[in-house]
mmCIF file with all atom_site columns, C-alpha atoms and ligand atoms in Angstrom:
data_model
loop_
_atom_site.group_PDB
_atom_site.id
_atom_site.type_symbol
_atom_site.label_atom_id
_atom_site.label_alt_id
_atom_site.label_comp_id
_atom_site.label_asym_id
_atom_site.label_entity_id
_atom_site.label_seq_id
_atom_site.pdbx_PDB_ins_code
_atom_site.Cartn_x
_atom_site.Cartn_y
_atom_site.Cartn_z
_atom_site.occupancy
_atom_site.B_iso_or_equiv
_atom_site.pdbx_formal_charge
_atom_site.auth_seq_id
_atom_site.auth_comp_id
_atom_site.auth_asym_id
_atom_site.auth_atom_id
_atom_site.pdbx_PDB_model_num
ATOM   1   C CA . MET A 1 1   ? 99.224 20.734 -141.794 1.00 90.00 ? 1   MET A CA 1
ATOM   2   C CA . ASP A 1 2   ? 98.886 20.472 -145.564 1.00 97.00 ? 2   ASP A CA 1
ATOM   3   C CA . ASN A 1 3   ? 95.858 19.229 -147.479 1.00 98.00 ? 3   ASN A CA 1
ATOM   4   C CA . GLN A 1 4   ? 97.362 15.799 -148.161 1.00 98.00 ? 4   GLN A CA 1
ATOM   5   C CA . GLN A 1 5   ? 97.977 15.131 -144.470 1.00 98.00 ? 5   GLN A CA 1
ATOM   6   C CA . LEU A 1 6   ? 94.485 16.243 -143.509 1.00 98.00 ? 6   LEU A CA 1
ATOM   7   C CA . ILE A 1 7   ? 92.957 14.067 -146.244 1.00 98.00 ? 7   ILE A CA 1
ATOM   8   C CA . THR A 1 8   ? 94.943 11.044 -145.011 1.00 98.00 ? 8   THR A CA 1
ATOM   9   C CA . LEU A 1 9   ? 93.424 11.563 -141.552 1.00 98.00 ? 9   LEU A CA 1
ATOM   10  C CA . ALA A 1 10  ? 89.916 11.896 -143.029 1.00 98.00 ? 10  ALA A CA 1
ATOM   11  C CA . LEU A 1 11  ? 90.403 8.667  -144.998 1.00 98.00 ? 11  LEU A CA 1
ATOM   12  C CA . LYS A 1 12  ? 91.504 6.932  -141.801 1.00 98.00 ? 12  LYS A CA 1
ATOM   13  C CA . ALA A 1 13  ? 88.456 8.244  -139.911 1.00 98.00 ? 13  ALA A CA 1
ATOM   14  C CA . ARG A 1 14  ? 86.194 6.987  -142.709 1.00 98.00 ? 14  ARG A CA 1
ATOM   15  C CA . GLU A 1 15  ? 87.256 3.450  -141.804 1.00 98.00 ? 15  GLU A CA 1
ATOM   16  C CA . ASN A 1 16  ? 85.295 3.835  -138.548 1.00 98.00 ? 16  ASN A CA 1
ATOM   17  C CA . ALA A 1 17  ? 82.068 4.966  -140.226 1.00 98.00 ? 17  ALA A CA 1
ATOM   18  C CA . TYR A 1 18  ? 78.935 3.249  -138.975 1.00 98.00 ? 18  TYR A CA 1
ATOM   19  C CA . ALA A 1 19  ? 76.666 3.187  -142.010 1.00 98.00 ? 19  ALA A CA 1
ATOM   20  C CA . PRO A 1 20  ? 74.629 -0.034 -142.064 1.00 98.00 ? 20  PRO A CA 1
ATOM   21  C CA . TYR A 1 21  ? 71.627 1.704  -143.677 1.00 98.00 ? 21  TYR A CA 1
ATOM   22  C CA . SER A 1 22  ? 73.033 3.842  -146.493 1.00 98.00 ? 22  SER A CA 1
ATOM   23  C CA . HIS A 1 23  ? 76.337 1.980  -146.923 1.00 98.00 ? 23  HIS A CA 1
ATOM   24  C CA . PHE A 1 24  ? 77.782 5.404  -147.721 1.00 98.00 ? 24  PHE A CA 1
ATOM   25  C CA . THR A 1 25  ? 80.817 6.018  -145.526 1.00 98.00 ? 25  THR A CA 1
ATOM   26  C CA . VAL A 1 26  ? 82.257 9.455  -144.790 1.00 98.00 ? 26  VAL A CA 1
ATOM   27  C CA . GLY A 1 27  ? 85.339 10.684 -142.963 1.00 98.00 ? 27  GLY A CA 1
ATOM   28  C CA . ALA A 1 28  ? 86.320 14.188 -141.931 1.00 98.00 ? 28  ALA A CA 1
ATOM   29  C CA . ALA A 1 29  ? 89.330 15.839 -140.323 1.00 98.00 ? 29  ALA A CA 1
ATOM   30  C CA . VAL A 1 30  ? 89.085 19.388 -138.997 1.00 98.00 ? 30  VAL A CA 1
ATOM   31  C CA . LEU A 1 31  ? 92.112 21.561 -138.275 1.00 98.00 ? 31  LEU A CA 1
ATOM   32  C CA . THR A 1 32  ? 91.888 23.984 -135.351 1.00 98.00 ? 32  THR A CA 1
ATOM   33  C CA . LYS A 1 33  ? 93.387 27.467 -135.378 1.00 97.00 ? 33  LYS A CA 1
ATOM   34  C CA . ASP A 1 34  ? 96.068 26.267 -132.955 1.00 96.00 ? 34  ASP A CA 1
ATOM   35  C CA . GLY A 1 35  ? 97.108 23.349 -135.174 1.00 98.00 ? 35  GLY A CA 1
ATOM   36  C CA . LEU A 1 36  ? 95.280 20.370 -133.682 1.00 98.00 ? 36  LEU A CA 1
ATOM   37  C CA . VAL A 1 37  ? 93.253 17.888 -135.736 1.00 98.00 ? 37  VAL A CA 1
ATOM   38  C CA . TYR A 1 38  ? 89.985 16.231 -134.747 1.00 98.00 ? 38  TYR A CA 1
ATOM   39  C CA . THR A 1 39  ? 88.531 13.479 -136.910 1.00 98.00 ? 39  THR A CA 1
ATOM   40  C CA . GLY A 1 40  ? 85.040 12.093 -137.341 1.00 98.00 ? 40  GLY A CA 1
ATOM   41  C CA . CYS A 1 41  ? 82.941 9.622  -139.287 1.00 99.00 ? 41  CYS A CA 1
ATOM   42  C CA . ASN A 1 42  ? 79.243 9.330  -140.031 1.00 98.00 ? 42  ASN A CA 1
ATOM   43  C CA . ILE A 1 43  ? 77.280 7.442  -137.389 1.00 98.00 ? 43  ILE A CA 1
ATOM   44  C CA . GLU A 1 44  ? 73.907 6.225  -138.591 1.00 98.00 ? 44  GLU A CA 1
ATOM   45  C CA . ASN A 1 45  ? 70.901 5.210  -136.552 1.00 98.00 ? 45  ASN A CA 1
ATOM   46  C CA . ALA A 1 46  ? 67.958 2.881  -137.104 1.00 98.00 ? 46  ALA A CA 1
ATOM   47  C CA . SER A 1 47  ? 65.689 5.915  -136.735 1.00 98.00 ? 47  SER A CA 1
ATOM   48  C CA . TYR A 1 48  ? 67.569 7.539  -139.642 1.00 98.00 ? 48  TYR A CA 1
ATOM   49  C CA . GLY A 1 49  ? 66.934 11.005 -138.183 1.00 97.00 ? 49  GLY A CA 1
ATOM   50  C CA . ALA A 1 50  ? 69.421 10.492 -135.364 1.00 98.00 ? 50  ALA A CA 1
ATOM   51  C CA . THR A 1 51  ? 72.244 9.954  -137.845 1.00 98.00 ? 51  THR A CA 1
ATOM   52  C CA . ASN A 1 52  ? 75.270 12.199 -137.386 1.00 98.00 ? 52  ASN A CA 1
ATOM   53  C CA . CYS A 1 53  ? 77.427 13.272 -140.323 1.00 98.00 ? 53  CYS A CA 1
ATOM   54  C CA . ALA A 1 54  ? 81.204 12.880 -140.287 1.00 98.00 ? 54  ALA A CA 1
ATOM   55  C CA . GLU A 1 55  ? 81.834 16.630 -140.324 1.00 98.00 ? 55  GLU A CA 1
ATOM   56  C CA . ARG A 1 56  ? 79.650 17.247 -137.302 1.00 98.00 ? 56  ARG A CA 1
ATOM   57  C CA . THR A 1 57  ? 81.182 14.318 -135.445 1.00 98.00 ? 57  THR A CA 1
ATOM   58  C CA . ALA A 1 58  ? 84.630 15.870 -135.931 1.00 98.00 ? 58  ALA A CA 1
ATOM   59  C CA . ILE A 1 59  ? 83.491 19.388 -135.009 1.00 98.00 ? 59  ILE A CA 1
ATOM   60  C CA . PHE A 1 60  ? 81.500 18.283 -131.973 1.00 98.00 ? 60  PHE A CA 1
ATOM   61  C CA . LYS A 1 61  ? 84.472 16.274 -130.733 1.00 98.00 ? 61  LYS A CA 1
ATOM   62  C CA . ALA A 1 62  ? 86.661 19.380 -131.028 1.00 98.00 ? 62  ALA A CA 1
ATOM   63  C CA . VAL A 1 63  ? 84.170 21.753 -129.399 1.00 98.00 ? 63  VAL A CA 1
ATOM   64  C CA . SER A 1 64  ? 83.607 19.292 -126.553 1.00 98.00 ? 64  SER A CA 1
ATOM   65  C CA . GLU A 1 65  ? 87.379 19.369 -125.962 1.00 98.00 ? 65  GLU A CA 1
ATOM   66  C CA . GLY A 1 66  ? 87.376 23.165 -125.810 1.00 98.00 ? 66  GLY A CA 1
ATOM   67  C CA . LYS A 1 67  ? 88.420 23.954 -129.407 1.00 98.00 ? 67  LYS A CA 1
ATOM   68  C CA . LYS A 1 68  ? 86.088 26.409 -131.097 1.00 97.00 ? 68  LYS A CA 1
ATOM   69  C CA . GLU A 1 69  ? 88.066 27.961 -133.961 1.00 97.00 ? 69  GLU A CA 1
ATOM   70  C CA . PHE A 1 70  ? 88.708 26.096 -137.190 1.00 98.00 ? 70  PHE A CA 1
ATOM   71  C CA . VAL A 1 71  ? 90.685 26.926 -140.304 1.00 98.00 ? 71  VAL A CA 1
ATOM   72  C CA . LYS A 1 72  ? 90.279 23.895 -142.561 1.00 98.00 ? 72  LYS A CA 1
ATOM   73  C CA . ILE A 1 73  ? 88.297 20.672 -142.912 1.00 98.00 ? 73  ILE A CA 1
ATOM   74  C CA . ALA A 1 74  ? 88.930 17.719 -145.216 1.00 98.00 ? 74  ALA A CA 1
ATOM   75  C CA . ILE A 1 75  ? 86.021 15.465 -146.218 1.00 98.00 ? 75  ILE A CA 1
ATOM   76  C CA . VAL A 1 76  ? 85.976 12.123 -148.042 1.00 98.00 ? 76  VAL A CA 1
ATOM   77  C CA . GLY A 1 77  ? 82.963 9.968  -148.782 1.00 98.00 ? 77  GLY A CA 1
ATOM   78  C CA . GLY A 1 78  ? 81.822 7.140  -150.981 1.00 98.00 ? 78  GLY A CA 1
ATOM   79  C CA . LYS A 1 79  ? 80.122 3.783  -151.159 1.00 98.00 ? 79  LYS A CA 1
ATOM   80  C CA . GLU A 1 80  ? 81.262 1.408  -148.437 1.00 98.00 ? 80  GLU A CA 1
ATOM   81  C CA . GLY A 1 81  ? 84.080 -0.874 -149.531 1.00 93.00 ? 81  GLY A CA 1
ATOM   82  C CA . GLU A 1 82  ? 84.493 0.845  -152.899 1.00 94.00 ? 82  GLU A CA 1
ATOM   83  C CA . GLU A 1 83  ? 86.937 3.285  -154.363 1.00 91.00 ? 83  GLU A CA 1
ATOM   84  C CA . ILE A 1 84  ? 85.775 6.898  -153.893 1.00 96.00 ? 84  ILE A CA 1
ATOM   85  C CA . MET A 1 85  ? 84.192 7.987  -157.180 1.00 94.00 ? 85  MET A CA 1
ATOM   86  C CA . ASP A 1 86  ? 82.799 11.457 -156.404 1.00 96.00 ? 86  ASP A CA 1
ATOM   87  C CA . PHE A 1 87  ? 83.468 14.517 -154.328 1.00 98.00 ? 87  PHE A CA 1
ATOM   88  C CA . ALA A 1 88  ? 81.243 14.347 -151.222 1.00 97.00 ? 88  ALA A CA 1
ATOM   89  C CA . TYR A 1 89  ? 80.418 17.953 -150.421 1.00 98.00 ? 89  TYR A CA 1
ATOM   90  C CA . PRO A 1 90  ? 79.125 18.686 -146.915 1.00 98.00 ? 90  PRO A CA 1
ATOM   91  C CA . CYS A 1 91  ? 75.366 18.743 -146.432 1.00 98.00 ? 91  CYS A CA 1
ATOM   92  C CA . GLY A 1 92  ? 73.547 21.963 -145.592 1.00 98.00 ? 92  GLY A CA 1
ATOM   93  C CA . VAL A 1 93  ? 73.322 21.211 -141.885 1.00 98.00 ? 93  VAL A CA 1
ATOM   94  C CA . CYS A 1 94  ? 77.072 20.584 -141.680 1.00 98.00 ? 94  CYS A CA 1
ATOM   95  C CA . ARG A 1 95  ? 77.802 23.784 -143.621 1.00 98.00 ? 95  ARG A CA 1
ATOM   96  C CA . GLN A 1 96  ? 75.775 25.710 -141.033 1.00 98.00 ? 96  GLN A CA 1
ATOM   97  C CA . VAL A 1 97  ? 77.593 23.992 -138.146 1.00 98.00 ? 97  VAL A CA 1
ATOM   98  C CA . ILE A 1 98  ? 80.992 24.745 -139.707 1.00 98.00 ? 98  ILE A CA 1
ATOM   99  C CA . ALA A 1 99  ? 79.894 28.383 -140.105 1.00 97.00 ? 99  ALA A CA 1
ATOM   100 C CA . GLU A 1 100 ? 79.345 28.646 -136.361 1.00 97.00 ? 100 GLU A CA 1
ATOM   101 C CA . PHE A 1 101 ? 83.052 28.175 -135.644 1.00 96.00 ? 101 PHE A CA 1
ATOM   102 C CA . CYS A 1 102 ? 85.009 29.866 -138.427 1.00 96.00 ? 102 CYS A CA 1
ATOM   103 C CA . ASN A 1 103 ? 85.600 32.926 -140.520 1.00 95.00 ? 103 ASN A CA 1
ATOM   104 C CA . PRO A 1 104 ? 83.679 31.946 -143.674 1.00 96.00 ? 104 PRO A CA 1
ATOM   105 C CA . VAL A 1 105 ? 85.995 33.725 -146.107 1.00 97.00 ? 105 VAL A CA 1
ATOM   106 C CA . GLU A 1 106 ? 89.085 32.094 -144.579 1.00 97.00 ? 106 GLU A CA 1
ATOM   107 C CA . MET A 1 107 ? 87.758 28.636 -143.693 1.00 98.00 ? 107 MET A CA 1
ATOM   108 C CA . LEU A 1 108 ? 88.870 26.080 -146.291 1.00 98.00 ? 108 LEU A CA 1
ATOM   109 C CA . VAL A 1 109 ? 86.757 23.046 -147.157 1.00 98.00 ? 109 VAL A CA 1
ATOM   110 C CA . VAL A 1 110 ? 88.800 20.362 -148.901 1.00 98.00 ? 110 VAL A CA 1
ATOM   111 C CA . VAL A 1 111 ? 86.597 17.772 -150.569 1.00 98.00 ? 111 VAL A CA 1
ATOM   112 C CA . ALA A 1 112 ? 88.671 14.821 -151.719 1.00 98.00 ? 112 ALA A CA 1
ATOM   113 C CA . LYS A 1 113 ? 88.669 11.582 -153.613 1.00 98.00 ? 113 LYS A CA 1
ATOM   114 C CA . SER A 1 114 ? 92.266 10.901 -152.574 1.00 98.00 ? 114 SER A CA 1
ATOM   115 C CA . GLU A 1 115 ? 95.347 12.709 -151.278 1.00 98.00 ? 115 GLU A CA 1
ATOM   116 C CA . THR A 1 116 ? 96.057 13.956 -154.781 1.00 97.00 ? 116 THR A CA 1
ATOM   117 C CA . GLU A 1 117 ? 92.567 14.560 -156.159 1.00 98.00 ? 117 GLU A CA 1
ATOM   118 C CA . TYR A 1 118 ? 90.681 17.216 -154.276 1.00 98.00 ? 118 TYR A CA 1
ATOM   119 C CA . ILE A 1 119 ? 88.789 20.503 -154.597 1.00 98.00 ? 119 ILE A CA 1
ATOM   120 C CA . GLU A 1 120 ? 89.324 23.353 -152.174 1.00 98.00 ? 120 GLU A CA 1
ATOM   121 C CA . LYS A 1 121 ? 86.600 25.935 -151.519 1.00 98.00 ? 121 LYS A CA 1
ATOM   122 C CA . THR A 1 122 ? 86.038 28.550 -148.860 1.00 98.00 ? 122 THR A CA 1
ATOM   123 C CA . LEU A 1 123 ? 83.022 28.040 -146.630 1.00 98.00 ? 123 LEU A CA 1
ATOM   124 C CA . ASP A 1 124 ? 81.666 31.307 -147.995 1.00 97.00 ? 124 ASP A CA 1
ATOM   125 C CA . GLU A 1 125 ? 81.586 29.761 -151.471 1.00 98.00 ? 125 GLU A CA 1
ATOM   126 C CA . LEU A 1 126 ? 79.574 26.804 -150.159 1.00 98.00 ? 126 LEU A CA 1
ATOM   127 C CA . LEU A 1 127 ? 77.301 28.798 -147.844 1.00 98.00 ? 127 LEU A CA 1
ATOM   128 C CA . PRO A 1 128 ? 77.041 32.420 -148.976 1.00 97.00 ? 128 PRO A CA 1
ATOM   129 C CA . LEU A 1 129 ? 74.967 34.967 -147.078 1.00 94.00 ? 129 LEU A CA 1
ATOM   130 C CA . SER A 1 130 ? 74.711 32.600 -144.131 1.00 93.00 ? 130 SER A CA 1
ATOM   131 C CA . PHE A 1 131 ? 72.726 33.131 -140.964 1.00 92.00 ? 131 PHE A CA 1
ATOM   132 C CA . GLY A 1 132 ? 75.051 33.796 -138.047 1.00 89.00 ? 132 GLY A CA 1
ATOM   133 C CA . GLY A 1 133 ? 75.262 34.760 -134.414 1.00 80.00 ? 133 GLY A CA 1
ATOM   134 C CA . SER A 1 134 ? 75.861 38.418 -135.263 1.00 80.00 ? 134 SER A CA 1
ATOM   135 C CA . VAL A 1 135 ? 72.134 38.728 -135.926 1.00 82.00 ? 135 VAL A CA 1
ATOM   136 C CA . TRP A 1 136 ? 71.709 37.972 -132.232 1.00 78.00 ? 136 TRP A CA 1
ATOM   137 C CA . ASN A 1 137 ? 74.357 40.587 -131.354 1.00 70.00 ? 137 ASN A CA 1
ATOM   138 C CA . ILE A 1 138 ? 76.741 37.908 -130.140 1.00 66.00 ? 138 ILE A CA 1
HETATM 139 N N1 . THU B 2 .   ? 76.807 12.198 -144.647 1.00 95.72 ? 201 THU B N1 1
HETATM 140 C C1 . THU B 2 .   ? 77.882 12.743 -144.026 1.00 95.72 ? 201 THU B C1 1
HETATM 141 O O1 . THU B 2 .   ? 78.522 12.106 -143.177 1.00 95.72 ? 201 THU B O1 1
HETATM 142 N N2 . THU B 2 .   ? 78.229 14.011 -144.339 1.00 95.72 ? 201 THU B N2 1
HETATM 143 C C2 . THU B 2 .   ? 77.563 14.811 -145.219 1.00 95.72 ? 201 THU B C2 1
HETATM 144 O O2 . THU B 2 .   ? 77.865 15.989 -145.349 1.00 95.72 ? 201 THU B O2 1
HETATM 145 C C3 . THU B 2 .   ? 76.489 14.241 -146.029 1.00 95.72 ? 201 THU B C3 1
HETATM 146 C C4 . THU B 2 .   ? 76.007 12.901 -145.627 1.00 95.72 ? 201 THU B C4 1
HETATM 147 C C5 . THU B 2 .   ? 76.401 10.835 -144.290 1.00 95.72 ? 201 THU B C5 1
HETATM 148 C C6 . THU B 2 .   ? 75.098 10.757 -143.565 1.00 95.72 ? 201 THU B C6 1
HETATM 149 C C7 . THU B 2 .   ? 74.640 9.354  -143.896 1.00 95.72 ? 201 THU B C7 1
HETATM 150 O O3 . THU B 2 .   ? 75.180 8.470  -142.944 1.00 95.72 ? 201 THU B O3 1
HETATM 151 C C8 . THU B 2 .   ? 75.263 9.069  -145.245 1.00 95.72 ? 201 THU B C8 1
HETATM 152 O O4 . THU B 2 .   ? 76.256 10.060 -145.449 1.00 95.72 ? 201 THU B O4 1
HETATM 153 C C9 . THU B 2 .   ? 74.268 9.093  -146.390 1.00 95.72 ? 201 THU B C9 1
HETATM 154 O O5 . THU B 2 .   ? 73.567 10.278 -146.420 1.00 95.72 ? 201 THU B O5 1
#
């Protein structure tokens, strides 16, 4: 699965975003170690605090289906109904959730405006010195 294909799936997932409060719509597509893709969108809530980001929607879908190892995630976000103008990097909470299920120096985070305009980082670049389960001797 190359970056372009994963971005296409994230763009498609973004179409399902539920963002009546911020009008900022996000899509994500996460690739599992065994080659499957799970997609997600942001799902807002009138309480604001119960909002779920696109990345976590995709990851929670995968984990709930028994997939717990990821190698790459593509993320796209921008104002609803408009052309994507900026790179929408994952929020801190999503970075921590991604960290739970990957090798941070191998996990690739592809932040895209389109299939041809994207930036690729490792999770370790986005979340260095992260807190992890090894502290708990897991
Ligand atoms: N959002 C995401 O889906 N992913 C992120 O990493 C950052 C923010 C969503 C949450 C909210 O619905 C909207 O973008 C504005 O913050």
